[in-house]
Every structure is written in structure tokens, then in C-alpha cells.
Short mmCIF file of C-alpha atoms in Angstrom, two decimals:
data_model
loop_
_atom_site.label_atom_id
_atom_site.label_comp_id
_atom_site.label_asym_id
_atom_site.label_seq_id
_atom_site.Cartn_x
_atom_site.Cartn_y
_atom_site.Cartn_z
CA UNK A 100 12.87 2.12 8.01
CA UNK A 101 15.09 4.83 6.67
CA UNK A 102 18.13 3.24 4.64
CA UNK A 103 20.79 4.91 2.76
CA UNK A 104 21.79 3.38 -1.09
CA UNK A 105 23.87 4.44 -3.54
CA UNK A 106 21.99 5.05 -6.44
CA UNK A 107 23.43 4.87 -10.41
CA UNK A 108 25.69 7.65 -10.21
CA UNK A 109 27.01 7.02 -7.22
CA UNK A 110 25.29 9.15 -5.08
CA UNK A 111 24.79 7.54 -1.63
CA UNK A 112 22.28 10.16 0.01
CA UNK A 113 19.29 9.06 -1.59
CA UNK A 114 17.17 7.90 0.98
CA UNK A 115 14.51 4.67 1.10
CA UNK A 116 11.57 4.99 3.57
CA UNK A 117 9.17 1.95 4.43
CA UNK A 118 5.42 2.87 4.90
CA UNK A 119 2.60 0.82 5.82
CA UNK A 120 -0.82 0.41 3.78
CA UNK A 121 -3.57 -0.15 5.94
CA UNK A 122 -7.17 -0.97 6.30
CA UNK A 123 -10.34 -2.91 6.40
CA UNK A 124 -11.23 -5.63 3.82
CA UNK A 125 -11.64 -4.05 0.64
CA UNK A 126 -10.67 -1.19 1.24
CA UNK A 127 -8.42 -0.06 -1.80
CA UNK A 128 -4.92 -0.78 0.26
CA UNK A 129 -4.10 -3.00 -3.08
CA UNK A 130 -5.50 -0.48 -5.29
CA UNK A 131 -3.81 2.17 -3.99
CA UNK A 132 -0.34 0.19 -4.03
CA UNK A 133 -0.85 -0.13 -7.54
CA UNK A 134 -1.94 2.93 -8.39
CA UNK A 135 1.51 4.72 -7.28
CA UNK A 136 4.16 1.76 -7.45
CA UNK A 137 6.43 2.95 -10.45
CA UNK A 138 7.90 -0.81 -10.45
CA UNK A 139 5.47 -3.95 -11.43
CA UNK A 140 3.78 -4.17 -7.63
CA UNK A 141 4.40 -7.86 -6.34
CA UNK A 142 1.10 -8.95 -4.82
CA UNK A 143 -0.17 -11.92 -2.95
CA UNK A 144 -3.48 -11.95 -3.67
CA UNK A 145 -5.49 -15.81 -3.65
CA UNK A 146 -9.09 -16.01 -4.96
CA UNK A 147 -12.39 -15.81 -2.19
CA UNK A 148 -13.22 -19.37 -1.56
CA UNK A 149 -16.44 -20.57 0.04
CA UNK A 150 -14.42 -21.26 3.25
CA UNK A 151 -13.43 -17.70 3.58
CA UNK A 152 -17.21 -16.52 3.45
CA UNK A 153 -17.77 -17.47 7.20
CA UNK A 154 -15.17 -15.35 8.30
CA UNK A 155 -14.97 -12.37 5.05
CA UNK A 156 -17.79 -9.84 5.64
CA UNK A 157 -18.27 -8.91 1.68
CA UNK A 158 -20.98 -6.09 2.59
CA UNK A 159 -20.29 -3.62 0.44
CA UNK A 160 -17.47 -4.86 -1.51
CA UNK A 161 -20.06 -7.68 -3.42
CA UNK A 162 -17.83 -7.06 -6.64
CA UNK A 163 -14.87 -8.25 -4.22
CA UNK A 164 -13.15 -11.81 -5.77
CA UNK A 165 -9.45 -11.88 -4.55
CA UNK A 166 -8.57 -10.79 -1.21
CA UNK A 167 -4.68 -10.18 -0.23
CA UNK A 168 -2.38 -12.96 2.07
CA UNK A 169 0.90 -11.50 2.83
CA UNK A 170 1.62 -8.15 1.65
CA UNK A 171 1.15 -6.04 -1.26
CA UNK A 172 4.99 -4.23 -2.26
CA UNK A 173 5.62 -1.19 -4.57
CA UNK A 174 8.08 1.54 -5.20
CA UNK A 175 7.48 4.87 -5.81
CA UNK A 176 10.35 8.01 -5.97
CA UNK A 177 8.95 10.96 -4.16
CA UNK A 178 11.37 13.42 -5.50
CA UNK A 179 15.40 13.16 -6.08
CA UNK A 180 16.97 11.24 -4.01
CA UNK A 181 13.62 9.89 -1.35
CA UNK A 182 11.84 6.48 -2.47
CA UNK A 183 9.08 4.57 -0.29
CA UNK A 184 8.71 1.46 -0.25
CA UNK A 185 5.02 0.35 0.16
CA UNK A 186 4.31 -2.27 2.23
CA UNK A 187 0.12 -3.44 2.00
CA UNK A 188 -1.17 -5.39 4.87
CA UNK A 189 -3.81 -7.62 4.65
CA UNK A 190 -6.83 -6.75 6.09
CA UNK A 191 -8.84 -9.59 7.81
CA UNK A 192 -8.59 -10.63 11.08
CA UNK A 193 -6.81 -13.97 10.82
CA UNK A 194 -4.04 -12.43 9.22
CA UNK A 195 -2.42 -9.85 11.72
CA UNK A 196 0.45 -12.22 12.65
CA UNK A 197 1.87 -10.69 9.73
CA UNK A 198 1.81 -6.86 11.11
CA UNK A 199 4.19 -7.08 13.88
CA UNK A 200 7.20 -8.10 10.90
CA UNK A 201 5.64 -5.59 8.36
CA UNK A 202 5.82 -2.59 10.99
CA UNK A 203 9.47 -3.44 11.76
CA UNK A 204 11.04 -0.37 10.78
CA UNK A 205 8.15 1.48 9.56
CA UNK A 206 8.31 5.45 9.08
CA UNK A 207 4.47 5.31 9.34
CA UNK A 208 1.62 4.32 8.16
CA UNK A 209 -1.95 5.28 5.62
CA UNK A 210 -5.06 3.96 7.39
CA UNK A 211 -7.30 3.53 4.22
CA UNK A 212 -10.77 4.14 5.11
CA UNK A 213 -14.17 3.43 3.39
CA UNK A 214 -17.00 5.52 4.76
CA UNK A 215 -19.58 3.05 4.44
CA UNK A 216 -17.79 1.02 6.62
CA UNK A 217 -15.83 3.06 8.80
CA UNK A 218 -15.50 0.32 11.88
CA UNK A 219 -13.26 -1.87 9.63
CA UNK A 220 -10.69 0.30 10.22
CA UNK A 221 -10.88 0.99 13.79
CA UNK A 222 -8.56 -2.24 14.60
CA UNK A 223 -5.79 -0.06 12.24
CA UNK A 224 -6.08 2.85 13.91
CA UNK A 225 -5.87 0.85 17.91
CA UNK A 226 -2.66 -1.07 16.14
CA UNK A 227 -0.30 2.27 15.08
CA UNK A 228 -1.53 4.66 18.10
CA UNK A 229 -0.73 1.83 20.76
CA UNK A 230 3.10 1.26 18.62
CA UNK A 231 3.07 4.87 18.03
CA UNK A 232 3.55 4.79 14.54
CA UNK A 233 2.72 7.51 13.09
CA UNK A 234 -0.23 7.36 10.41
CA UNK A 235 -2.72 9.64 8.37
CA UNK A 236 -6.23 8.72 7.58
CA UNK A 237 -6.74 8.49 4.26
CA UNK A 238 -10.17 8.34 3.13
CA UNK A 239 -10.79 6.78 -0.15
CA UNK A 240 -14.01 8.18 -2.04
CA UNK A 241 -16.22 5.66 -3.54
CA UNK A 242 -18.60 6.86 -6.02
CA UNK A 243 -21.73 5.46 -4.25
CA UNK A 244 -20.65 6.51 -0.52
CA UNK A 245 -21.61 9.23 1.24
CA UNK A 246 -19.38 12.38 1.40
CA UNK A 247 -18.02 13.20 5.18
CA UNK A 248 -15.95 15.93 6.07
CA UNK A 249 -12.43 15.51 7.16
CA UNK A 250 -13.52 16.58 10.45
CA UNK A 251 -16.23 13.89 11.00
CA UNK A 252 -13.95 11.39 9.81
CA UNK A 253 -11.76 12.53 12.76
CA UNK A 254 -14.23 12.71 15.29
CA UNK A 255 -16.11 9.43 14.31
CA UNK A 256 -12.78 7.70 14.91
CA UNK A 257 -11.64 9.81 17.90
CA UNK A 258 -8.34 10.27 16.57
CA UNK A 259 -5.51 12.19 18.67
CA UNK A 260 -5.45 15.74 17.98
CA UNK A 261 -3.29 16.06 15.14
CA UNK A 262 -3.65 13.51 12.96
CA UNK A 263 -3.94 14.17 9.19
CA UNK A 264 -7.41 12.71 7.42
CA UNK A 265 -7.56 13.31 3.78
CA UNK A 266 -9.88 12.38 1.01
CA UNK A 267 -8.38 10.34 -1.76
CA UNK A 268 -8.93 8.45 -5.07
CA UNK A 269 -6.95 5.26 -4.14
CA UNK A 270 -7.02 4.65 -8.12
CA UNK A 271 -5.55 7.78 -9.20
CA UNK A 272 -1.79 8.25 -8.92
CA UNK A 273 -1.72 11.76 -7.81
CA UNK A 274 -4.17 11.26 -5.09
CA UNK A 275 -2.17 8.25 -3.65
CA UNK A 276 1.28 10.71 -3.61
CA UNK A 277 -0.31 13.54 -2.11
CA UNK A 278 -1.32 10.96 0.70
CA UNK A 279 2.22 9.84 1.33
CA UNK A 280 3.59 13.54 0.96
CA UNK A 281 1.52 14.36 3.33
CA UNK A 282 1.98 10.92 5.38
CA UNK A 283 6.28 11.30 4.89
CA UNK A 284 6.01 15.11 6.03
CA UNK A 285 3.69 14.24 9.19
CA UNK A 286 5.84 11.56 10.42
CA UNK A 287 8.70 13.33 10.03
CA UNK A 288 7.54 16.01 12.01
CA UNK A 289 6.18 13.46 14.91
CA UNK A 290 9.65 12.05 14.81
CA UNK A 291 11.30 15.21 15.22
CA UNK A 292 9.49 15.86 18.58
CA UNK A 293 10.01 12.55 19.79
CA UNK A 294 13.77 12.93 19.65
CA UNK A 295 13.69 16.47 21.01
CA UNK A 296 11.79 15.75 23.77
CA UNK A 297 14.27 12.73 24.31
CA UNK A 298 16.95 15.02 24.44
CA UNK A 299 15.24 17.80 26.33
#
């Protein structure tokens, strides 16, 4: 989505861009909404039930005791003039009705990953390169998983050539915008070549 608003002084170039936050269960996609969102992030988050634990793997996320059921939304102003709005998907299975309205419009989207459990986010991954949506990788470093190279990231989930994996603290603010800097300037550049090679 890429929407023009005036903003307070009138100024009607400023320009709004809608990115995805995806991932496995647990992954940090709320965390990292949070982390960045300069406005009070709305979340839809619902307590684990005993229901849910037939169908929620918890491996490796024990601590784990709300889980998200719509979307998680923030705000956060890149520079002068370029917001994104963040739009966090939920992450289980039973809940991907909800990405085909999410993606509607999308720029592109982070894949969170968690190296302990990389698999969870191979149904992320399938989802933006069949809609080709453009996405980054964007590994989030927990303190008791082992350390992998960008590279094996990339070749454990036989990416396309091309697209960005980075290593992130999805509870650090900084981290989180250098992932959508580098998210916003990859899709811009995939959507560049996609319209030149439309009019080539």
C-alpha cells in the first residue's frame, strides 16, 4: 500500500507504506511491532487455553502465555515525510484466512525467524514468494540459540537469490528499523524492475 496524506502543515507528499510482520509461533512478530511502533501498538492478543495446546507447538517458547488472533498494528516514521504501517500476522495455522486481507496492498513483508526452529517459518516464506511480495528474512537472535550465518540462514531456507537475511534484536528499536530500512529499500528496488521490465 503506498498512500499519499497531508500531514500538519499541509504537506501532501508524505508517504504511508503497509508492511507485513511475519512468522512462526513465537517468534517475536509482536515484539518486534512493539518495539518500533511510535504510537500505542493495538494488539489482539487472547491468553493460551488448554484447547489451543493440541494444535500450539510451545517447544521452545515454554515462557509463551498469549498468542496473537488478528493482527498486531503500529506506526513508525522512517524519516520526513515516509511512515509504515505495521501490520503483524498471526502465526498458527488456523489463522491464515486472515493473510490474504492483510497482504492487500502490501509493499512487502519481514519473515521473522527463530533459529531453533527454523521450519516454522517455511509456510511464510512459500506464502510471499508464490504472491511475489517482496520480503527480507529477518532473523531474531535469542540469547540461548545458536548463532548461524546469514548465509546458512539463506541456504537452509533456499531462498531466491537475492533476498536480504539479517540478524536482529526484535526487542530493540534500532534493530527493528534497520530491518524495515533495509526491507522498504529492497522492495523498492524489486518493484522498480517489475515495472521496467513491464514496460520493456
Amino acid at each position: 500500500m503506498v498512500s499519499e496524506h497531508t500531514d500538519a502543515v499541509g504537506d501532501t507528499s508524505a508517504l504511508a507504506l503497509k508492511i507485513l510482520v511475519a512468522g512462526g509461533f513465537g517468534v517475536g512478530k509482536t515484539t518486534l511491532v512493539g518495539a518500533v511502533s511510535e504510537i500505542r501498538p493495538l494488539r489482539t492478543e487472547e491468553l493460551l487455553s488448554e484447547a489451543g495446546q493440541l494444535v500450539d507447538d510451545t517447544d521452545g517458547v515454554d515462557q509463551k502465555v498469549t498468542t496473537t488472533v488478528a493482527m498486531d498494528f503500529g506506526r513508525i516514521t522512517i524519516r520526513s515525510g515516509l511512515s509504515l504501517y505495521l501490520f503483524g500476522t498471526p502465526g498458527q495455522d488456523r489463522f491464515w484466512f486472515l493473510w490474504d486481507e492483510l497482504a492487500q496492498g502490501a509493499l512487502g513483508a519481514v519473515v521473522l525467524a527463530d533459529t531453533r526452529r527454523l521450519e516454522d517459518c517455511f509456510p511464510a516464506v512459500d506464502y510471499f514468494e508464490h504472491r511475489r511480495i517482496p520480503f527480507v528474512v529477518a532473523v531474531n537472535c535469542f540469547a540461548d540459540a545458536r548463532s548461524y550465518g546469514a548465509h546458512d540462514v539463506s541456504r537452509a531456507l533456499d531462498l531466491d537469490r537475492g533476498t536480504p537475511v539479517v540478524l536482529c534484536d526484535a526487542r530493540d528499536r534500532d534493530s527493528g528499523k534497520e530491518v524495515l530500512i533495509r526491507l522498504v529499500e529492497y522492495a523498492g528496488r524489486m518493484h522498480t524492475a517489475r515495472l521496467l521490465d513491464s514496460v520493456g
